[in-house]
XYZ file of C-alpha atoms in Angstrom:
106
model
C 0.000 0.000 0.000
C 1.323 3.460 -0.814
C 0.300 6.928 0.228
C 1.642 10.462 0.259
C 1.970 12.560 3.368
C 3.135 16.044 4.314
C 5.224 16.850 7.343
C 7.269 19.856 8.493
C 10.106 18.429 6.460
C 8.096 18.343 3.220
C 6.265 15.725 1.196
C 7.129 12.101 1.475
C 5.901 8.715 0.458
C 4.581 6.091 2.785
C 4.840 2.416 1.938
C 3.259 -0.343 3.876
C 4.342 -3.802 2.873
C 3.253 -7.173 4.144
C 0.278 -5.557 5.849
C -1.825 -8.177 7.555
C -4.788 -7.774 9.858
C -5.315 -10.648 12.235
C -8.311 -11.235 14.388
C -7.130 -12.736 17.640
C -10.538 -13.943 18.840
C -14.130 -14.203 17.751
C -17.238 -13.832 19.876
C -20.252 -16.101 19.520
C -23.612 -16.425 21.243
C -24.410 -19.945 22.419
C -28.111 -20.682 22.980
C -28.616 -23.315 25.665
C -31.423 -25.871 25.862
C -32.402 -28.751 28.159
C -29.443 -30.182 30.132
C -27.127 -27.382 28.988
C -29.475 -24.697 30.292
C -29.989 -26.634 33.524
C -26.228 -26.843 34.090
C -25.531 -23.158 33.389
C -28.843 -21.782 34.710
C -28.981 -19.201 31.895
C -30.556 -19.349 28.414
C -27.424 -18.243 26.543
C -23.701 -17.617 26.852
C -21.412 -15.145 25.095
C -18.052 -16.858 24.510
C -14.739 -16.009 22.842
C -12.738 -18.471 20.750
C -9.774 -18.289 18.379
C -10.613 -17.972 14.667
C -11.133 -21.240 12.766
C -12.471 -23.029 15.848
C -14.809 -25.948 15.036
C -18.252 -25.851 16.615
C -17.405 -29.092 18.452
C -14.927 -27.091 20.569
C -17.861 -25.241 22.121
C -19.308 -28.513 23.382
C -15.858 -29.553 24.630
C -15.574 -26.311 26.596
C -19.029 -26.644 28.139
C -18.299 -30.229 29.193
C -14.944 -29.177 30.631
C -16.711 -26.521 32.732
C -19.620 -28.841 33.665
C -18.503 -32.508 33.590
C -22.075 -33.649 34.273
C -22.778 -32.820 30.604
C -20.460 -35.613 29.386
C -23.354 -38.044 28.627
C -24.587 -35.564 26.007
C -21.292 -35.471 24.058
C -22.142 -38.100 21.423
C -25.825 -37.253 20.979
C -25.790 -33.459 20.658
C -26.437 -31.825 17.280
C -25.094 -28.428 16.290
C -26.660 -25.435 14.607
C -25.115 -22.204 13.390
C -27.360 -19.298 12.443
C -30.482 -21.502 12.191
C -28.857 -24.262 10.092
C -27.759 -27.713 11.218
C -24.006 -28.191 10.722
C -21.357 -30.884 11.137
C -19.210 -30.846 14.297
C -16.126 -29.800 12.306
C -17.791 -26.660 10.878
C -15.777 -23.557 11.778
C -17.504 -20.835 13.760
C -17.235 -17.171 12.775
C -17.464 -13.910 14.656
C -20.998 -13.069 15.789
C -22.404 -16.519 14.932
C -25.381 -17.771 16.921
C -24.729 -21.348 17.990
C -27.236 -23.876 19.293
C -26.397 -27.176 20.935
C -29.373 -29.473 20.533
C -29.587 -32.538 22.755
C -32.120 -35.266 21.947
C -35.695 -34.177 22.551
C -38.589 -36.350 23.589
C -42.058 -35.640 24.726
C -45.659 -36.143 23.958
């Protein structure tokens, strides 16, 4: 990137090379249902993760914080922004995540 500038010493040229903007973390909203909501006692969480984090890492974090959620590990489905996704789908900044355990009822 190039640009011109003026200082007390006169005009000059500014060069920026290898400019790279890195996002160090992303913030997502995690909607909680059933056992997840019971464990956390809130309907949603706002969490930060590194970029390129798979949605499965959210479940891992919740289970790490509340080990009683371990039985739900292999039966929970994932949604991002109202669409079902695979566990390896990467989350993005400002995504709305849902963790959906099995539902039964009559």
